[in-house]
XYZ file of C-alpha atoms in Angstrom:
458
model
C -119.643 -150.406 29.931
C -121.476 -152.352 32.680
C -119.033 -155.144 33.385
C -119.308 -158.532 35.022
C -116.212 -160.276 36.356
C -116.200 -163.921 37.425
C -113.411 -165.939 38.995
C -113.079 -169.696 38.379
C -110.878 -172.506 39.622
C -110.172 -175.859 38.004
C -109.287 -176.573 34.367
C -110.837 -175.069 31.249
C -112.977 -178.181 30.818
C -114.022 -178.356 34.489
C -114.371 -174.716 35.590
C -115.892 -174.032 39.020
C -117.257 -170.504 39.592
C -116.096 -169.004 42.897
C -117.685 -165.552 42.677
C -119.053 -162.868 40.336
C -119.107 -159.082 40.725
C -120.777 -156.248 38.849
C -119.644 -152.767 37.792
C -116.725 -151.340 39.800
C -117.045 -153.597 42.826
C -114.304 -155.880 44.052
C -114.124 -159.496 45.156
C -111.722 -161.473 47.296
C -110.983 -165.168 47.628
C -108.407 -167.441 49.220
C -105.903 -168.160 46.458
C -104.147 -171.428 47.226
C -100.440 -171.553 46.431
C -99.512 -172.872 42.976
C -103.170 -173.014 41.922
C -104.370 -171.432 38.652
C -107.438 -169.179 38.627
C -109.320 -167.785 35.620
C -110.926 -164.340 35.490
C -113.671 -163.802 32.899
C -114.627 -160.199 32.026
C -117.800 -159.607 30.024
C -120.637 -157.129 29.564
C -123.769 -157.266 31.653
C -125.835 -156.096 28.651
C -126.117 -157.778 25.248
C -123.483 -156.825 22.646
C -121.940 -154.035 24.804
C -118.166 -153.697 24.514
C -115.569 -151.297 25.906
C -112.298 -150.809 27.714
C -111.709 -151.785 31.307
C -109.015 -151.766 33.975
C -108.559 -154.912 36.044
C -106.438 -154.634 39.182
C -105.181 -157.615 41.201
C -103.551 -157.235 44.583
C -102.394 -159.511 47.384
C -104.719 -158.694 50.301
C -104.029 -159.486 53.991
C -104.905 -163.101 54.765
C -107.546 -162.002 57.312
C -109.256 -159.639 54.864
C -112.200 -162.057 54.783
C -114.227 -163.328 57.709
C -113.446 -166.991 57.074
C -109.729 -166.277 57.617
C -110.117 -164.348 60.877
C -106.812 -164.191 62.745
C -106.946 -165.641 66.253
C -106.061 -163.203 69.046
C -104.443 -164.306 72.287
C -105.668 -162.753 75.536
C -103.306 -160.139 77.011
C -101.071 -160.128 73.906
C -100.579 -157.367 71.322
C -100.928 -158.156 67.602
C -99.885 -155.938 64.682
C -102.421 -155.432 61.908
C -103.034 -153.428 58.744
C -105.917 -152.523 56.455
C -103.520 -151.664 53.604
C -104.579 -153.493 50.413
C -107.522 -154.985 52.288
C -110.973 -155.531 50.827
C -114.125 -153.471 51.132
C -116.561 -154.942 53.639
C -119.685 -155.936 51.734
C -121.854 -156.503 54.808
C -121.614 -155.265 58.382
C -124.775 -156.167 60.349
C -123.609 -153.951 63.210
C -123.944 -150.744 61.173
C -127.101 -149.291 59.573
C -127.173 -148.817 55.808
C -126.290 -145.105 55.924
C -123.542 -145.490 58.520
C -120.400 -143.571 57.593
C -117.656 -146.008 56.629
C -119.951 -149.044 56.710
C -118.131 -150.562 53.723
C -114.619 -149.304 54.536
C -111.816 -151.846 54.062
C -111.315 -154.058 57.092
C -109.636 -157.096 58.576
C -111.018 -159.838 60.805
C -109.938 -161.320 64.130
C -111.356 -164.010 66.418
C -111.180 -164.699 70.144
C -112.654 -167.369 72.403
C -114.771 -166.099 75.305
C -113.591 -166.690 78.864
C -116.769 -165.861 80.761
C -115.261 -162.535 81.858
C -115.330 -158.980 80.528
C -113.267 -158.787 77.337
C -111.813 -155.513 76.043
C -110.548 -155.279 72.451
C -108.525 -152.174 71.717
C -106.335 -150.425 69.150
C -105.661 -147.595 71.635
C -101.884 -148.212 71.734
C -101.484 -147.765 67.978
C -99.179 -144.992 66.671
C -100.564 -141.488 66.319
C -101.597 -139.394 63.323
C -98.036 -138.926 62.069
C -98.108 -142.538 60.854
C -101.569 -142.229 59.325
C -103.075 -144.783 61.702
C -106.842 -144.273 61.853
C -109.281 -146.989 62.900
C -112.749 -145.759 61.989
C -114.917 -148.648 63.245
C -114.708 -151.750 65.388
C -117.565 -154.263 65.548
C -117.963 -157.465 67.571
C -120.025 -160.482 66.384
C -120.731 -163.937 67.711
C -119.751 -166.715 65.320
C -122.358 -169.296 66.320
C -123.739 -169.611 62.786
C -120.563 -168.810 60.879
C -119.559 -165.900 58.685
C -122.699 -166.131 56.528
C -125.032 -165.345 59.464
C -123.178 -162.919 61.698
C -124.964 -161.768 64.837
C -123.961 -158.273 65.920
C -122.886 -158.120 69.568
C -121.539 -154.568 69.960
C -120.891 -151.601 67.694
C -120.816 -148.924 70.418
C -117.083 -148.443 70.181
C -115.266 -145.805 72.215
C -112.646 -143.485 70.707
C -109.200 -143.571 72.285
C -105.492 -143.262 71.505
C -103.166 -140.238 71.432
C -105.183 -138.505 68.705
C -108.614 -139.995 69.392
C -108.423 -141.944 66.129
C -108.427 -145.450 67.595
C -111.259 -147.613 68.902
C -112.077 -149.791 71.902
C -115.001 -152.123 72.604
C -115.938 -154.128 75.708
C -118.407 -156.931 76.328
C -119.127 -159.701 78.814
C -118.224 -162.934 77.046
C -119.626 -166.448 77.359
C -117.049 -169.100 78.139
C -116.112 -171.099 75.042
C -118.046 -168.939 72.548
C -116.090 -167.708 69.519
C -116.352 -163.982 68.801
C -115.381 -162.239 65.560
C -113.955 -158.716 65.561
C -114.013 -156.495 62.460
C -111.518 -153.578 62.382
C -112.176 -151.027 59.611
C -110.436 -147.859 58.466
C -111.419 -145.280 55.869
C -107.770 -145.038 54.743
C -104.966 -147.651 54.674
C -103.690 -147.882 58.253
C -101.281 -149.878 60.383
C -102.359 -150.534 63.959
C -101.916 -152.775 66.975
C -104.841 -154.701 68.457
C -104.991 -156.285 71.899
C -107.469 -158.315 73.943
C -107.784 -157.978 77.707
C -109.556 -160.486 79.910
C -110.782 -158.903 83.139
C -111.838 -161.308 85.877
C -114.650 -159.844 87.988
C -114.249 -158.960 91.619
C -116.623 -160.739 94.005
C -118.506 -159.507 97.092
C -115.955 -158.306 99.631
C -115.541 -156.183 102.743
C -114.275 -152.602 102.973
C -110.901 -153.816 104.273
C -110.484 -155.856 101.062
C -111.627 -153.079 98.708
C -110.365 -153.426 95.127
C -108.123 -150.500 94.042
C -109.448 -148.604 91.015
C -107.676 -145.836 89.111
C -109.140 -142.598 87.745
C -109.054 -143.342 84.029
C -111.780 -143.140 81.376
C -110.031 -145.820 79.314
C -110.039 -148.570 81.969
C -112.824 -150.689 83.445
C -113.198 -152.632 86.648
C -115.710 -155.470 86.635
C -117.510 -157.321 89.371
C -119.957 -160.115 89.946
C -122.545 -160.026 92.705
C -124.049 -163.410 93.464
C -126.668 -162.475 96.056
C -124.517 -163.287 99.096
C -124.686 -160.404 101.620
C -121.451 -158.467 102.085
C -121.733 -158.331 105.855
C -123.608 -156.535 108.559
C -122.231 -153.030 107.856
C -124.925 -150.341 107.912
C -124.959 -148.536 104.558
C -128.352 -146.865 104.924
C -126.701 -143.448 105.378
C -125.782 -143.532 101.669
C -128.739 -145.445 100.257
C -132.423 -144.689 100.035
C -134.301 -146.168 103.014
C -136.174 -148.525 100.679
C -132.930 -150.305 99.841
C -132.051 -153.512 101.622
C -129.047 -153.337 103.952
C -128.412 -157.017 103.299
C -127.846 -156.607 99.551
C -124.607 -158.094 98.261
C -121.966 -155.708 96.972
C -118.377 -155.025 95.991
C -116.136 -152.356 97.528
C -113.620 -150.370 95.459
C -111.073 -147.826 96.698
C -110.045 -144.750 94.701
C -107.654 -141.943 95.666
C -108.968 -138.401 95.304
C -107.370 -136.049 92.782
C -108.659 -132.742 94.100
C -111.159 -132.514 91.235
C -114.657 -133.776 90.565
C -114.867 -137.580 90.261
C -117.620 -139.663 88.683
C -118.072 -143.393 89.254
C -120.383 -145.073 86.745
C -121.843 -148.495 85.956
C -123.405 -147.027 82.785
C -121.254 -149.312 80.637
C -122.307 -152.113 78.251
C -122.264 -155.377 80.158
C -123.923 -154.223 83.378
C -126.900 -156.581 83.455
C -128.840 -155.700 86.614
C -130.231 -152.720 88.502
C -127.312 -151.115 90.338
C -126.787 -148.503 93.009
C -123.581 -146.776 94.101
C -122.648 -145.489 97.534
C -119.523 -143.375 98.081
C -117.815 -143.173 101.480
C -114.791 -141.471 102.975
C -112.977 -142.125 106.232
C -111.638 -145.465 107.401
C -113.243 -148.887 107.079
C -114.042 -148.837 110.796
C -115.650 -145.395 110.553
C -117.109 -144.708 107.111
C -119.113 -141.560 106.370
C -121.329 -141.040 103.333
C -120.109 -138.673 100.630
C -122.855 -138.895 98.022
C -126.078 -140.810 97.401
C -126.246 -141.890 93.772
C -129.635 -143.568 93.856
C -131.320 -140.556 92.194
C -128.680 -140.274 89.450
C -129.133 -142.915 86.775
C -128.304 -143.160 83.104
C -131.291 -145.282 82.099
C -133.397 -145.679 85.223
C -131.444 -148.845 86.066
C -127.683 -148.376 85.978
C -126.124 -145.729 88.223
C -123.503 -143.044 88.444
C -122.263 -140.972 91.395
C -120.282 -137.732 91.374
C -118.505 -135.886 94.138
C -115.829 -133.203 94.737
C -112.762 -135.138 95.857
C -109.950 -134.059 98.161
C -106.449 -134.742 96.858
C -104.838 -137.934 98.233
C -107.935 -138.844 100.270
C -109.212 -142.431 100.114
C -112.782 -142.942 98.908
C -114.692 -146.232 99.038
C -117.277 -146.998 96.334
C -119.836 -149.686 97.139
C -121.610 -151.302 94.156
C -124.838 -153.059 95.068
C -128.470 -153.519 94.031
C -131.683 -151.992 95.408
C -132.725 -155.366 96.880
C -131.439 -158.879 97.487
C -133.074 -159.858 94.182
C -130.859 -157.408 92.261
C -127.511 -158.981 91.444
C -125.417 -159.996 88.463
C -122.382 -158.720 86.585
C -121.335 -155.107 86.151
C -118.614 -152.901 84.701
C -117.542 -149.636 86.320
C -115.057 -146.854 85.742
C -114.094 -143.637 87.549
C -113.344 -140.492 85.557
C -112.248 -136.986 86.419
C -113.894 -133.953 84.904
C -116.480 -131.250 85.216
C -119.308 -133.365 83.829
C -121.143 -136.141 85.584
C -123.440 -137.395 82.844
C -122.359 -140.255 80.609
C -124.438 -138.987 77.650
C -123.380 -135.332 77.960
C -122.172 -135.260 74.352
C -123.476 -136.339 70.948
C -120.511 -138.723 70.638
C -121.561 -140.485 73.868
C -125.306 -140.530 73.113
C -127.167 -143.326 74.888
C -128.780 -145.765 72.451
C -132.537 -145.965 73.107
C -135.147 -148.267 71.613
C -138.578 -147.494 70.214
C -141.628 -148.097 72.413
C -139.564 -147.554 75.553
C -139.291 -145.023 78.370
C -136.026 -143.547 79.675
C -135.477 -141.534 82.868
C -132.715 -138.934 82.988
C -131.470 -135.616 84.310
C -129.793 -132.537 82.803
C -128.645 -131.329 86.234
C -124.956 -132.101 85.672
C -124.774 -131.654 81.895
C -122.841 -129.011 79.942
C -123.862 -126.679 77.099
C -123.745 -128.127 73.579
C -122.109 -126.361 70.632
C -124.674 -127.371 67.988
C -127.255 -125.871 65.643
C -130.179 -124.908 67.917
C -132.696 -125.334 65.084
C -133.294 -121.555 64.929
C -134.769 -121.690 68.413
C -132.575 -119.225 70.314
C -131.245 -119.959 73.805
C -131.102 -123.300 75.537
C -129.693 -124.829 78.717
C -127.271 -127.780 79.120
C -128.629 -131.023 77.661
C -128.123 -134.775 77.329
C -128.169 -136.988 74.245
C -129.937 -140.134 73.066
C -129.873 -141.959 69.732
C -132.446 -144.144 68.004
C -132.641 -145.964 64.657
C -135.598 -145.327 62.371
C -137.865 -148.049 61.009
C -139.466 -146.159 58.114
C -142.411 -144.962 60.240
C -143.191 -141.824 62.207
C -141.487 -141.560 65.608
C -142.666 -139.463 68.552
C -140.230 -138.402 71.272
C -142.087 -136.970 74.254
C -141.113 -135.389 77.578
C -144.773 -134.977 78.592
C -144.789 -136.653 82.010
C -145.625 -135.783 85.598
C -142.062 -136.807 86.449
C -140.569 -134.171 84.126
C -140.042 -131.277 86.540
C -138.718 -128.358 84.440
C -139.429 -126.291 81.308
C -137.990 -128.485 78.555
C -136.862 -128.296 74.944
C -136.262 -131.216 72.575
C -134.344 -131.378 69.288
C -133.834 -134.155 66.729
C -130.816 -134.374 64.421
C -129.307 -136.726 61.865
C -125.830 -137.024 60.380
C -122.387 -137.152 61.980
C -121.887 -135.549 65.415
C -119.462 -133.001 63.921
C -121.973 -131.957 61.230
C -125.490 -132.479 62.573
C -128.548 -131.568 60.532
C -131.569 -130.389 62.517
C -134.708 -132.417 61.758
C -137.219 -131.164 64.322
C -137.568 -128.941 67.405
C -140.229 -128.293 70.042
C -140.437 -126.135 73.160
C -143.931 -126.184 74.654
C -146.149 -129.008 73.391
C -147.802 -129.974 76.681
C -147.743 -126.930 78.953
C -143.990 -126.227 79.411
C -142.871 -129.675 78.289
C -141.903 -130.830 74.815
C -142.798 -133.393 72.152
C -141.716 -133.924 68.531
C -142.835 -136.245 65.738
C -140.869 -136.938 62.565
C -140.634 -139.511 59.786
C -137.682 -141.740 60.731
C -136.194 -143.402 57.661
C -135.421 -147.099 57.945
C -132.023 -147.830 59.585
C -131.084 -144.133 59.787
C -129.587 -143.057 63.126
C -131.178 -140.015 64.767
C -129.857 -138.030 67.731
C -132.209 -136.546 70.344
C -131.051 -133.621 72.527
C -133.036 -133.056 75.733
C -132.442 -129.646 77.344
C -134.279 -126.817 79.077
C -135.584 -123.366 78.254
C -132.981 -120.647 78.985
C -131.147 -121.856 82.123
C -133.628 -124.476 83.369
C -132.438 -127.985 84.289
C -134.028 -130.964 86.029
C -135.249 -134.547 85.848
C -137.277 -135.899 82.936
C -138.952 -138.954 81.438
C -138.414 -139.473 77.705
C -140.783 -141.810 75.859
C -140.200 -143.012 72.306
C -143.036 -144.417 70.204
C-alpha cells in the first residue's frame, strides 16, 4: 500500500515532526545519543492497510550535508558510502544523470585562494570493490538548503579508472562542500591538495613540471613583464613581447608531448610557446597560438627528444591578458583535450566555439548509419526543452564536415541526429533537446578530411 512514514522527537504529548517520506523512499536525521524518536507508519490513501518492512540502520555521520566532515589540506582521510543515504538533490547533475541519487557522503574544506584538488585516486582498486561514481563541489555560502554547484566535471583516475578527481580555483576563506557518491557500497580515501601558483619568472628560474595527466601546475600572471627576452619567434607577430608570463621546464620522453591550459580554472586568454636549447640561446619548437580548445585557452604539442630539456612559456596575447591558469603536460598520440566522448568540452547555448580536428583520433561509435568518417572532437550541451541547432556553417570552417548528436552514457551512446552537407560541404543539425538532458556533439570530416571549424549552438 502507499505508505507514509514520519519521524518525531519529544514526548507523546509534545511530538515534533522532523521529516516525512512517501512510498519506498528513505530519510535520514541526526539521532542524538540517549534520545527517543518515534516512527509513525500510515497509509497515504484513506482506509488502505497492508504489510510493510521498515529498516533502520546507523548511517555514516557525514551522510547528510549538515554534518559534512572537515578535510585538512595535504592530508588523507578514509571514507565509506556503506550504509549511507540516497542523495535526494544534487544541483550539479541534471535530472537524468546516471547515479544522480546514488548514496553519498559529504566533506567540507576552507578555500585558500589557490588551486584546490580533491581526489580519491589513491583508493584501493577493484578487488576491494572501491568505486566512486561521482564527485561534485559546491559553495556553502547559503547553507545546505541552497547549494550552488561549482564543478561537476570530474576526471576519472586510480588504478582501475574507478575513482574521481576535481580541481578548482578557490576563494580564500570560502567554505566548499564536496559530495562523494558511489553506485555500490565502497570504501575510499579522499585527499585535498593546495597548489600555490607560480608567478612571472625568468627562464633560468623555470618551474619543473612532470609529464603526468593526473597532476596540475598552476600560475598567476599579474601583468608585470617577464623581461626583455624576445619570444616573437614562437608567438604570432600580433602578440606583445612585453606580456607577462611563467616559464616551466619539462624533460622530453622521446614521445609526443602536449602542454595544455584547457583546464577548469584558467580564467584568461592564454598562449603557449615551447622552446628547446639553453636559457641563453632558446629556439622555438612549436607555436601554439593556432591550437586552442575554446578559442581562448591553449594547447601545444610537439615530438620530444628523450632527456632533452624543453621550456614552456605561458603568457597572454597582450599586456591586458593576465590572470590565473592551470596547466598539465601529457604524453600520447593525441593532442586534443576533447578527443573522446569522456573528455567532451562543455559548451553553452547561444555561443560559438572554435576548434580543430587536425590532431584528433578516430572514434569507435555508432556513425548514425552514415558510413565513413574522419577523426573527430567532442562537445556536450544540456537541453532546455526547446529545439537546438548545432551548425558548422562558417567561412572559418575549412574542410568537408560531418556532425552527429548523441545522448546517453559514453559507453552506450544513442544517435539522435546526423548531417553531412547542409550548407555546401559543411554541416548543421537541429533536434528537440529535452530539458536538463545532456547531449554529445561529434564534429568530424567526410572520409579522411580534417581541419579547423567554428561550431555555433543556438
